[in-house]
Coordinates of N, CA, C and O in Angstrom, one line a residue:
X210 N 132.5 -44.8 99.2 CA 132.2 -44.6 100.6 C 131.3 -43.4 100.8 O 130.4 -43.2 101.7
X211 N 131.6 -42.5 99.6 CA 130.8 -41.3 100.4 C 129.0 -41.4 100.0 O 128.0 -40.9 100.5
X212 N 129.1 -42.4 98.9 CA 127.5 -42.7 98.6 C 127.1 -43.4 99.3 O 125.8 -43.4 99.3
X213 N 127.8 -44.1 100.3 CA 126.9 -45.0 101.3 C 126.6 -44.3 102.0 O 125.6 -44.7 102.6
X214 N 127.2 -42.9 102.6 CA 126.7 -42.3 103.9 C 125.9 -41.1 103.5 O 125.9 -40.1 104.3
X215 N 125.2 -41.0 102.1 CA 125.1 -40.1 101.5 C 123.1 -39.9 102.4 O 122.4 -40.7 103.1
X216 N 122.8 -38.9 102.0 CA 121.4 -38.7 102.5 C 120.6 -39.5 101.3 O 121.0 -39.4 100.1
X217 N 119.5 -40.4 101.6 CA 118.6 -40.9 100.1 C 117.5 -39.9 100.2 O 117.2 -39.2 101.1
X218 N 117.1 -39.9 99.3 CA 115.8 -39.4 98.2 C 114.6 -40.2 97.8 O 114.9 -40.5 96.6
X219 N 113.9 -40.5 98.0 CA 113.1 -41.5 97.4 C 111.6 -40.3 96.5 O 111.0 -39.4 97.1
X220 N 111.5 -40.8 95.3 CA 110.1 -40.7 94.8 C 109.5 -41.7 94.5 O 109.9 -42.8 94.2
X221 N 108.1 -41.2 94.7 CA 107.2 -42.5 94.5 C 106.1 -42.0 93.3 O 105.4 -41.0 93.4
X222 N 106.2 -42.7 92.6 CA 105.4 -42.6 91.3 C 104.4 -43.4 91.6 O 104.3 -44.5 92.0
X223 N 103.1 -42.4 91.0 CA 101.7 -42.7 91.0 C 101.5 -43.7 90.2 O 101.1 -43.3 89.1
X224 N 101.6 -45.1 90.1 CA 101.5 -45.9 89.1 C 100.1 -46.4 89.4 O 99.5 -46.9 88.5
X225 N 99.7 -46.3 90.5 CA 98.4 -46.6 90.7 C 97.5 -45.7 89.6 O 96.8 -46.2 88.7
X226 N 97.7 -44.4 89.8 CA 96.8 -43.2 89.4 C 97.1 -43.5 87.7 O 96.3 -43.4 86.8
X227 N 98.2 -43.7 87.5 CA 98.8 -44.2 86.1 C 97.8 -44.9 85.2 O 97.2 -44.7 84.1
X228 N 97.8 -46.3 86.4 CA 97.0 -47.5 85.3 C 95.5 -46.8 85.5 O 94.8 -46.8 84.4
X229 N 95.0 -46.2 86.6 CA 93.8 -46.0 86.6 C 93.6 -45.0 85.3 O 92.4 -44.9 84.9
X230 N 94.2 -44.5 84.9 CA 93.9 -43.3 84.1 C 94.2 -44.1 82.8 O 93.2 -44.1 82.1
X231 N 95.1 -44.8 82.2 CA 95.4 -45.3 80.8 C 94.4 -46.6 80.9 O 93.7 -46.9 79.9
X232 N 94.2 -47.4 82.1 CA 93.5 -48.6 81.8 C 92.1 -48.6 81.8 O 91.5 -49.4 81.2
X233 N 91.2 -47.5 82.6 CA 90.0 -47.4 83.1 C 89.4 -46.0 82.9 O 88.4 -45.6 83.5
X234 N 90.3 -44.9 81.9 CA 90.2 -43.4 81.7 C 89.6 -43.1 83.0 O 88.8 -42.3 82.8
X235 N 89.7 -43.4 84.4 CA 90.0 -42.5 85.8 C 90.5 -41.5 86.2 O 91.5 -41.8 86.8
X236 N 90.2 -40.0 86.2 CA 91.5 -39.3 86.2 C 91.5 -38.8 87.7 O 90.6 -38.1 88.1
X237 N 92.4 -39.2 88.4 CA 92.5 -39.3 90.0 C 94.1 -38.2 90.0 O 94.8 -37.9 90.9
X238 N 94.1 -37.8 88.8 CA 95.3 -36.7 89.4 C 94.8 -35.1 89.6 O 93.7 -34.8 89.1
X239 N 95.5 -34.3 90.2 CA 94.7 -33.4 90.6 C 94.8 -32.3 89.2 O 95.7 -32.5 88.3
X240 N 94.0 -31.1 89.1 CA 94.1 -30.4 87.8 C 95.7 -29.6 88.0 O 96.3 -29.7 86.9
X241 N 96.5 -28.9 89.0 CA 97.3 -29.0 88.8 C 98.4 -30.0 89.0 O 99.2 -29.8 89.9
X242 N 98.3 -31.1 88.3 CA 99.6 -32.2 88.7 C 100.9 -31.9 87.5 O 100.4 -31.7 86.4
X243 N 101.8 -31.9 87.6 CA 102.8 -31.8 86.9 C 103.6 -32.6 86.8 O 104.3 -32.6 87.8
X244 N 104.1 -33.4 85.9 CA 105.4 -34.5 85.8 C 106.7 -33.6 86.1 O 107.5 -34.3 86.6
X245 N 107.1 -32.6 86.1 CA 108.1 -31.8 86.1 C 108.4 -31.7 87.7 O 109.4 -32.1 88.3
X246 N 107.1 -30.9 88.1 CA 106.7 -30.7 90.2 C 107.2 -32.3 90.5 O 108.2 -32.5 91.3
X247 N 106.4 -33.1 90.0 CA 106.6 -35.0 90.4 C 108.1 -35.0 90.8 O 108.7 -35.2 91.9
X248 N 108.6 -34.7 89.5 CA 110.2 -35.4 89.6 C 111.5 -34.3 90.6 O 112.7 -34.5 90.9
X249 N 110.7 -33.3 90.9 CA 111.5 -32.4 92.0 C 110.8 -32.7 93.1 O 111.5 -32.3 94.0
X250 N 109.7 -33.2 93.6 CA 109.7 -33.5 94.9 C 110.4 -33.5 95.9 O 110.4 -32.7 96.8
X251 N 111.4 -34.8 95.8 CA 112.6 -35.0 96.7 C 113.2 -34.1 97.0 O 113.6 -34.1 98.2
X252 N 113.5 -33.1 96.1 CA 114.4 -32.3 96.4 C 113.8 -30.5 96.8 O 114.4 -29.4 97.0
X253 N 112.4 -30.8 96.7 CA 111.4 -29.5 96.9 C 112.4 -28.4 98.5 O 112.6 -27.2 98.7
X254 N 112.7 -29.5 99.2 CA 112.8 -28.2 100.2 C 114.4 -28.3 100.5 O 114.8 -28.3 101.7
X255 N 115.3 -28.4 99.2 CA 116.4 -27.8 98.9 C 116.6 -26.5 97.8 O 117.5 -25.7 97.6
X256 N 115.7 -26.5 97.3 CA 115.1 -25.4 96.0 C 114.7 -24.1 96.9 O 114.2 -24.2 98.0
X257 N 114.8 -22.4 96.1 CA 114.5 -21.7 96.7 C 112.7 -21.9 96.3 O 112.1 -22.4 95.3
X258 N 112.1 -21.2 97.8 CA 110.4 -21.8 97.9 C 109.8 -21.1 96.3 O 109.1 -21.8 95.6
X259 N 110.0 -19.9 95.7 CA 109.7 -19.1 94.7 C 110.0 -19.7 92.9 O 109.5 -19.7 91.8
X260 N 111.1 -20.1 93.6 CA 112.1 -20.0 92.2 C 111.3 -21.3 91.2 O 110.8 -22.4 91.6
X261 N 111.3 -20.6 89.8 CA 111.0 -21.9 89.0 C 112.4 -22.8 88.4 O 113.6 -22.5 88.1
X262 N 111.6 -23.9 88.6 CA 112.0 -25.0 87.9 C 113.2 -24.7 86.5 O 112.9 -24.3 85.4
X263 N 114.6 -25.1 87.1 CA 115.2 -25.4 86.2 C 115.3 -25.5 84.8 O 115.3 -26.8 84.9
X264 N 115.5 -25.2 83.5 CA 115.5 -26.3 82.4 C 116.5 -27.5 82.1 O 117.7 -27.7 82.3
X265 N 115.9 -27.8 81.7 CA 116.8 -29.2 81.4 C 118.2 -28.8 80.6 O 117.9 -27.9 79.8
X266 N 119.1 -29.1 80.5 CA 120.4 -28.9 79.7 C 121.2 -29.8 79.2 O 121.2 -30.9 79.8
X267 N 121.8 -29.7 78.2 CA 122.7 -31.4 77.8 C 123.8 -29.9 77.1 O 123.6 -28.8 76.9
X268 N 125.1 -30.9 77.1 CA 126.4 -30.2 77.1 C 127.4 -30.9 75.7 O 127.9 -32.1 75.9
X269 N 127.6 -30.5 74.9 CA 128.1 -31.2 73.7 C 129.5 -30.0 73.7 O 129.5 -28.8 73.9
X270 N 130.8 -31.6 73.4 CA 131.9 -30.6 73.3 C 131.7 -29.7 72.1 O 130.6 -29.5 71.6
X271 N 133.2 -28.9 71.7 CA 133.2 -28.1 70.3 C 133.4 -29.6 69.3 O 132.6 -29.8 68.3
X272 N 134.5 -30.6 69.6 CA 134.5 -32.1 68.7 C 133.4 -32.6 68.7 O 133.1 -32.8 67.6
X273 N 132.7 -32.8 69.3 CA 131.2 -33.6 69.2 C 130.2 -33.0 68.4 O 129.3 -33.7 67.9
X274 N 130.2 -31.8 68.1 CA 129.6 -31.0 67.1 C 130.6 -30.7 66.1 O 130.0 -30.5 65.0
X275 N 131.9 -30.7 66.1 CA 132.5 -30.9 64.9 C 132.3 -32.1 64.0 O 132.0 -32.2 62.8
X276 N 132.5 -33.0 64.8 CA 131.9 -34.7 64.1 C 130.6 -34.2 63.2 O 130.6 -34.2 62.0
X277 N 129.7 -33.9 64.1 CA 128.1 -34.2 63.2 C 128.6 -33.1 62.0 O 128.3 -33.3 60.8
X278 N 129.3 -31.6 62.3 CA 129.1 -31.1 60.4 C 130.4 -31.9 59.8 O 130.4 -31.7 58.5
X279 N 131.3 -32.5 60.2 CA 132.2 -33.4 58.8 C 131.1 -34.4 58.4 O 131.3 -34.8 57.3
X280 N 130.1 -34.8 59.0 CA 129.6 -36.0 59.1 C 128.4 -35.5 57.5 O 128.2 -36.1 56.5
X281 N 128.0 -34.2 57.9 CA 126.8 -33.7 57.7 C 127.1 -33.3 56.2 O 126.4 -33.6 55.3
X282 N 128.9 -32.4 56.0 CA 129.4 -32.3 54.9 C 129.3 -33.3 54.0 O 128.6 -33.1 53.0
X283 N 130.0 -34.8 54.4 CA 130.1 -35.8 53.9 C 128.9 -36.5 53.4 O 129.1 -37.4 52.6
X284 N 127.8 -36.4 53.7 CA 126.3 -36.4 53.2 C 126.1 -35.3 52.1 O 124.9 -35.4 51.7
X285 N 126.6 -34.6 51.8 CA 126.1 -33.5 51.0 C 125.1 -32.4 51.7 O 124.6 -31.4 51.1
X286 N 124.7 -32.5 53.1 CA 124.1 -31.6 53.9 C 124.5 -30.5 54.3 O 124.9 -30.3 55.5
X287 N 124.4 -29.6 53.4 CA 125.1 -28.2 53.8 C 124.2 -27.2 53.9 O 124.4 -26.0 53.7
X288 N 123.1 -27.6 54.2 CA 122.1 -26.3 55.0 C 121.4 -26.7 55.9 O 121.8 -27.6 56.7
X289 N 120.2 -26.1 56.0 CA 119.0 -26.6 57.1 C 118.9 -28.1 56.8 O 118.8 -28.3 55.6
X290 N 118.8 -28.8 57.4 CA 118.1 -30.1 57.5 C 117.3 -30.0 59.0 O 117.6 -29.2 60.0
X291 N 116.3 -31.0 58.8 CA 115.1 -31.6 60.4 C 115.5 -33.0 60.8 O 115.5 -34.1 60.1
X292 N 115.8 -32.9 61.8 CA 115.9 -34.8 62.1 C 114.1 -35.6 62.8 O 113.2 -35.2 63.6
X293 N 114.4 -36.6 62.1 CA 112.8 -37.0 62.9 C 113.5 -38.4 63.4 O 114.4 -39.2 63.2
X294 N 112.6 -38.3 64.2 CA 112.6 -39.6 65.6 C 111.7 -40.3 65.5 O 110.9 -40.4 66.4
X295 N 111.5 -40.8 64.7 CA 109.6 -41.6 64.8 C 109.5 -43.0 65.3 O 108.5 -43.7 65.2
X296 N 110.7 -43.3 65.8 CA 110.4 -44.4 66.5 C 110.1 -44.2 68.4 O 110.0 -43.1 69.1
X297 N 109.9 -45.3 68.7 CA 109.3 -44.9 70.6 C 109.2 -46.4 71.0 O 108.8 -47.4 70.4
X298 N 109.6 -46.2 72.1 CA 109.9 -47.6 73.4 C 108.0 -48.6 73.1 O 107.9 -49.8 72.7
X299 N 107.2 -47.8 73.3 CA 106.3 -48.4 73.1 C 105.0 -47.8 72.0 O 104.8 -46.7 71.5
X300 N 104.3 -48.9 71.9 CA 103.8 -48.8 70.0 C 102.8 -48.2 70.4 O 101.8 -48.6 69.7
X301 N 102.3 -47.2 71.5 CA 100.7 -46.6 71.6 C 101.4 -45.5 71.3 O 100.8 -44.9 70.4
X302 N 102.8 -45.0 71.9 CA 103.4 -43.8 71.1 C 104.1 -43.4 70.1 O 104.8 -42.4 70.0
X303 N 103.7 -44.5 69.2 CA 103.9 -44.5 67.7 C 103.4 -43.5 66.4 O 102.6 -43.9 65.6
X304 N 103.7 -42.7 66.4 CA 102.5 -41.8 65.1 C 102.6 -42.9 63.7 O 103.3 -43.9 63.6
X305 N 102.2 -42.7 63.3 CA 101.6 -43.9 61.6 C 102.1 -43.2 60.8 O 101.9 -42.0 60.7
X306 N 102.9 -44.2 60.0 CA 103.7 -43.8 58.8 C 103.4 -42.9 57.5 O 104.3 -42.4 56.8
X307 N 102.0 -42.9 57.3 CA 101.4 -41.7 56.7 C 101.5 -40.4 57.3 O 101.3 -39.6 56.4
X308 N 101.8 -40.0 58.2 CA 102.0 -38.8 58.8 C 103.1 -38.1 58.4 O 103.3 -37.1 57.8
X309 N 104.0 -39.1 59.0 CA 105.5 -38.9 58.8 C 105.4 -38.9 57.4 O 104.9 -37.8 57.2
X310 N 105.7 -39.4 56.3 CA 105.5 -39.0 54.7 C 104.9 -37.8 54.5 O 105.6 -36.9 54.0
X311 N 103.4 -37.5 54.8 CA 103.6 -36.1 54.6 C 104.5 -35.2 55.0 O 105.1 -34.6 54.2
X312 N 104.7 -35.0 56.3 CA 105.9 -34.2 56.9 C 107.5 -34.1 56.3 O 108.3 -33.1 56.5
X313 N 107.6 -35.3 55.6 CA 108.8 -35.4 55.4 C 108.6 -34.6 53.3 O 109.4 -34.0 52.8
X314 N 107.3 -35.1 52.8 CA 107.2 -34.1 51.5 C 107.3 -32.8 51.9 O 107.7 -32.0 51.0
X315 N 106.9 -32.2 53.0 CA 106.5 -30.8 52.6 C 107.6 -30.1 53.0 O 107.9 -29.0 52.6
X316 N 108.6 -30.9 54.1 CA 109.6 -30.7 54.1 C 110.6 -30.3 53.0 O 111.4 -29.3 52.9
X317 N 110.3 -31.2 52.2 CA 111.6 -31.9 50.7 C 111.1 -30.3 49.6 O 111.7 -29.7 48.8
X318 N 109.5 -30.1 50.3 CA 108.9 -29.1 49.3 C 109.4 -27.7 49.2 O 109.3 -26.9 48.3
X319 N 110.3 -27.4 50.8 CA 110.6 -26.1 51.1 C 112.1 -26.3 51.6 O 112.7 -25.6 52.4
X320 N 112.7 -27.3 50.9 CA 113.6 -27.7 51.0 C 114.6 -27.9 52.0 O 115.8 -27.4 52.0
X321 N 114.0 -28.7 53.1 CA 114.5 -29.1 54.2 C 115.1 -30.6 54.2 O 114.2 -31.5 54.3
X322 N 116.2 -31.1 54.2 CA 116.7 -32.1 54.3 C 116.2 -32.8 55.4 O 115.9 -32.2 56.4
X323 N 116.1 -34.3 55.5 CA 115.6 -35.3 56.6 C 116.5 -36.3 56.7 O 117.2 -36.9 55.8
X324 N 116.6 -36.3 58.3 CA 117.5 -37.1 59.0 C 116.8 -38.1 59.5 O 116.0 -37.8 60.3
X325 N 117.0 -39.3 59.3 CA 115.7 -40.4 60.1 C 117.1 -41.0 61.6 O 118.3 -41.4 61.5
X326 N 116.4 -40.8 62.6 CA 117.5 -41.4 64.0 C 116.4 -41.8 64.5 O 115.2 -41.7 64.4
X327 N 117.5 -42.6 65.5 CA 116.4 -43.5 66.3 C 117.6 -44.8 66.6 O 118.7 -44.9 66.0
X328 N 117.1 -45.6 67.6 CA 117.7 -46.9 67.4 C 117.4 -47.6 66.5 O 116.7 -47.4 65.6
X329 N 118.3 -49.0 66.8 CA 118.4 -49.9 65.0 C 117.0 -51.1 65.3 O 116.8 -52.1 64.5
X330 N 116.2 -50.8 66.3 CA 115.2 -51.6 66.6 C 113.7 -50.7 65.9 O 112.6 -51.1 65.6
X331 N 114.2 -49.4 65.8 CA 112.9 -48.9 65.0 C 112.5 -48.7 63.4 O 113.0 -47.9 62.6
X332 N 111.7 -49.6 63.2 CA 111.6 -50.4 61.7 C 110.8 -49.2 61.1 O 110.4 -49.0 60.0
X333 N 110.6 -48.9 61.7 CA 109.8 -47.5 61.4 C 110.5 -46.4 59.8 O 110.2 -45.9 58.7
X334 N 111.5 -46.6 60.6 CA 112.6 -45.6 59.7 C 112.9 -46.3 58.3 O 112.8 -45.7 57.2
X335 N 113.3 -48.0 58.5 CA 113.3 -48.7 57.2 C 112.2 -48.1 56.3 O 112.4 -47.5 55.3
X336 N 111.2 -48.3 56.9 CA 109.6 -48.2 56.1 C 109.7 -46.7 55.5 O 109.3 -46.4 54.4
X337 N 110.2 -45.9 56.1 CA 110.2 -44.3 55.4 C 111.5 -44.1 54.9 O 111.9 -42.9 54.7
X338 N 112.0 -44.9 54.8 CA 113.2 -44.7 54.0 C 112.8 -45.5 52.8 O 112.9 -44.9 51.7
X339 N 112.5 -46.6 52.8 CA 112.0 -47.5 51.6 C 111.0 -46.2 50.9 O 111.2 -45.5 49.8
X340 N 110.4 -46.1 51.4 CA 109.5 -44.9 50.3 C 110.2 -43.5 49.9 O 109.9 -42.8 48.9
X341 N 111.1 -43.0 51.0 CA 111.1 -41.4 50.6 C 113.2 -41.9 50.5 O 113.9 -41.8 51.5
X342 N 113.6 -42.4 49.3 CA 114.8 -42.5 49.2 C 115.8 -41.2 49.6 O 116.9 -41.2 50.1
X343 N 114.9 -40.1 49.2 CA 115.8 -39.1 49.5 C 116.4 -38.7 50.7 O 117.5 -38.1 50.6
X344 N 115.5 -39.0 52.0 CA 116.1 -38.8 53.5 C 117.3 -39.8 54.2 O 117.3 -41.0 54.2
X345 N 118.1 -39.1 54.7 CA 119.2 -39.9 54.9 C 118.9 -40.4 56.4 O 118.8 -39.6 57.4
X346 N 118.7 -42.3 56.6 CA 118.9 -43.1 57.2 C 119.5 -42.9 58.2 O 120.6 -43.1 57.6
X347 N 119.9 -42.6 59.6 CA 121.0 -43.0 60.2 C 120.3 -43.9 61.4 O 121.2 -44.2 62.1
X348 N 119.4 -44.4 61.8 CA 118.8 -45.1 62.9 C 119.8 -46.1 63.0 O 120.1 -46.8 62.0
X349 N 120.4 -46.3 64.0 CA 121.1 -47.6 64.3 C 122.8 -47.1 64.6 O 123.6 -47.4 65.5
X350 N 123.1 -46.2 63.4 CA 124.4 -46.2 63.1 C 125.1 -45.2 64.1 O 126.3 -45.2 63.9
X351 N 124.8 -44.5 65.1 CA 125.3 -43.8 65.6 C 124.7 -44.1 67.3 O 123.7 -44.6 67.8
X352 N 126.1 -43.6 67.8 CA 125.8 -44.0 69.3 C 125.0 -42.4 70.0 O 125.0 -41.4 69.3
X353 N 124.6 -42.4 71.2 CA 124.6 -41.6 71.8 C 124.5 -39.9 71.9 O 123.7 -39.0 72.1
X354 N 126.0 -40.2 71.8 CA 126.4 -38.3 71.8 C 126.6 -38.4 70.4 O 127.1 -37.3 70.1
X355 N 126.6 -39.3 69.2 CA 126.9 -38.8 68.1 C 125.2 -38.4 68.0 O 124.8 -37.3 68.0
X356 N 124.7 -39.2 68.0 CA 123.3 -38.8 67.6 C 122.8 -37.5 68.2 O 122.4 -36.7 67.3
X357 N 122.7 -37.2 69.2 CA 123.1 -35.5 70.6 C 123.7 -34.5 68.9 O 123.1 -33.8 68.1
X358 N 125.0 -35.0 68.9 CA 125.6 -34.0 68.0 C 124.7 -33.6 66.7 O 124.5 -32.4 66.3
X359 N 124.4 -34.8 66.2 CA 123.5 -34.0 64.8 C 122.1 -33.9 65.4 O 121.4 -33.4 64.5
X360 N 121.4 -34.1 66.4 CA 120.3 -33.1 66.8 C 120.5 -31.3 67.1 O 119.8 -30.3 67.0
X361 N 122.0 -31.7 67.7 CA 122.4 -30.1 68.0 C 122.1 -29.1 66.9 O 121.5 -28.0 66.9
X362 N 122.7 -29.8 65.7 CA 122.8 -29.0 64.8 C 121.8 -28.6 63.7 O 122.1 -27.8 62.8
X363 N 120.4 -29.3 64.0 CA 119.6 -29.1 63.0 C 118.5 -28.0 63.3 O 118.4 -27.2 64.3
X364 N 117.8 -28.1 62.2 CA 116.6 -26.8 62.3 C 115.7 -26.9 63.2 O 115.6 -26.1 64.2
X365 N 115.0 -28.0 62.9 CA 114.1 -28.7 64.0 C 114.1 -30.4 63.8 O 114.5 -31.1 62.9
X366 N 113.4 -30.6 65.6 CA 113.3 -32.1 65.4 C 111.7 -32.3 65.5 O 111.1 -31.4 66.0
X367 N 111.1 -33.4 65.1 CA 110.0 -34.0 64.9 C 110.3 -35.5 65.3 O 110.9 -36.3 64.6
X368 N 109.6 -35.6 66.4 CA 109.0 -37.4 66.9 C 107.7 -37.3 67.9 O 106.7 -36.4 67.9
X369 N 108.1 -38.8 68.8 CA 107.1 -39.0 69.5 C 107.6 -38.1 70.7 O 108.3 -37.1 70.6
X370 N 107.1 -38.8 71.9 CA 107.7 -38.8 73.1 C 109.1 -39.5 73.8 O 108.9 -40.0 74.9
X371 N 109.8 -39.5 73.6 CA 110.8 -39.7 73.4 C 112.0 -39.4 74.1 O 111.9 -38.3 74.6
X372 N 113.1 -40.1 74.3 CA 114.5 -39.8 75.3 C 115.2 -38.6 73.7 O 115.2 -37.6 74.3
X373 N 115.6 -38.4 72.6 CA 116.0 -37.8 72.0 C 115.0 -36.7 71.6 O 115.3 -35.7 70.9
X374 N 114.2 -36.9 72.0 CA 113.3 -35.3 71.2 C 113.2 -34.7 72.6 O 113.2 -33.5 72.6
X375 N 113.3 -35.3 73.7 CA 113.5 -34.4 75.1 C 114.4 -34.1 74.5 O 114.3 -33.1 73.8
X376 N 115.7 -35.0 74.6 CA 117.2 -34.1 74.4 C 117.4 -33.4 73.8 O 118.5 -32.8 74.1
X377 N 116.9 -32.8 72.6 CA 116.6 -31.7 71.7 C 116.4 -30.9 72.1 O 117.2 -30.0 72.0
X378 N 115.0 -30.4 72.8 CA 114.8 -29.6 74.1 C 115.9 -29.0 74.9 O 116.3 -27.8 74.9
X379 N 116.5 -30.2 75.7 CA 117.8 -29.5 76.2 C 118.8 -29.0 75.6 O 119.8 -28.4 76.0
X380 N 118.7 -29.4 74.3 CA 119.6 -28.9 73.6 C 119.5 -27.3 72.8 O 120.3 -26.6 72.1
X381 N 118.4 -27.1 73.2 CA 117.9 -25.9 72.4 C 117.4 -25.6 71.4 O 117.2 -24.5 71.0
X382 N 117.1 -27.1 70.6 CA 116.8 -27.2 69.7 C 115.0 -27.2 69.4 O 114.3 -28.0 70.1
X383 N 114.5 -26.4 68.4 CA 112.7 -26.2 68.4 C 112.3 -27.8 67.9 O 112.8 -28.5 67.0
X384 N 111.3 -28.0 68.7 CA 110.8 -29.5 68.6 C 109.7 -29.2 68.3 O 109.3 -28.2 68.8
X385 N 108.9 -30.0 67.4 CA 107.4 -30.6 67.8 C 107.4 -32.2 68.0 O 107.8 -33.1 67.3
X386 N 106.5 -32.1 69.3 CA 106.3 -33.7 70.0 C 105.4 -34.3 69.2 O 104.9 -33.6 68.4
X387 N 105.2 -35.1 69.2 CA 103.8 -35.4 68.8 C 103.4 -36.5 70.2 O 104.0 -37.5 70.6
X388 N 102.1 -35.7 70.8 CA 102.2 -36.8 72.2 C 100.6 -37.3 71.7 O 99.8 -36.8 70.9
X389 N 100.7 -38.8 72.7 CA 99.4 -39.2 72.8 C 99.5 -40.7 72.2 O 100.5 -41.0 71.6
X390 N 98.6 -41.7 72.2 CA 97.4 -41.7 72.6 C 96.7 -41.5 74.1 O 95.6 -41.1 74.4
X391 N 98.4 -42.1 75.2 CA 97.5 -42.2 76.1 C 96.8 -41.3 77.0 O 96.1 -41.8 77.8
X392 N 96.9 -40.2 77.0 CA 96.1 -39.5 77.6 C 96.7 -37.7 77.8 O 97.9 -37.4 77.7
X393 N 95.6 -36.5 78.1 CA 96.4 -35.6 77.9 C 97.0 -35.1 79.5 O 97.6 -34.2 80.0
X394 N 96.3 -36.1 79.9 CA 96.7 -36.0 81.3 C 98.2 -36.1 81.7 O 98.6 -36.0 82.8

């Protein structure tokens, strides 16, 4: 009941300015446009007028992070490890599997353990697992907040653009994105 009489919010996403810009390189956004400013609109004149922008945050119990080091023990992972994310919703924000191999040797070089996550739809991880036996697989096998939990815990993460390498971010954890192709807009 109380959502029905609740006030709405509506944003409206530039999907016009979107396609113009990915389909026809148009760039109709202004130089400062911000996906961040975008997604507080709605709520711009409940915010103090000064104040910045929030960060983002994600909340893992003390068990949710106990899981990932029994999990981590039980792997033989008892130091630094990186988790990489190299899969992504769509294949323009794909990086090429050559990349990822190097990153994942020079890792192995300075002895950083590799975590491959992702969902069980990104074949991506097969393919770098078939070659670098040594990185431990988990794409598929873990839900959610288990997957949250062993991001929590590692050194850094490495993917695309992504719902889990954001969440790493909120988690506090040091990322490199790898963004692109479509645009740096």
């Amino acid at each position: 009941q109380q959502m029905k009489n609740s006030e709405k919010r509506i944003l409206k996403k530039p999907r016009w300015r979107r396609c113009q810009l990915f389909q026809f390189h148009i760039n109709n956004f202004s130089d400062t446009f911000s996906q961040l400013s975008l997604l507080h609109e709605p709520i711009m004149e409940l915010l103090e007028p000064a104040a910045p922008f929030p960060k983002t945050s994600l909340f893992l119990s003390e068990s949710e992070k106990q899981f990932a080091l029994n999990q981590l023990k039980k792997m033989n992972i008892l130091g630094n490890y990186c988790v990489i994310i190299p899969g992504a919703a769509w294949k323009q924000k794909l990086w090429n599997r050559q990349g990822y191999n190097e990153v994942i040797r020079e890792l192995e070089r300075i002895n950083i353990k590799v975590i491959l996550m992702g969902s069980s739809s990104d074949l991506i991880c097969n393919e770098l697992s078939e070659i670098n036996p040594q990185v431990v697989d988990l794409h598929g096998k873990t839900n959610l907040r288990e997957t949250l939990a062993f991001i929590s815990q590692a050194k850094i993460v490495i993917g695309g653009d992504t719902g889990f390498v954001h969440g790493a971010e909120a988690l506090g954890v040091p990322v490199v994105m790898i963004m692109g192709p479509t645009s740096v807009e």
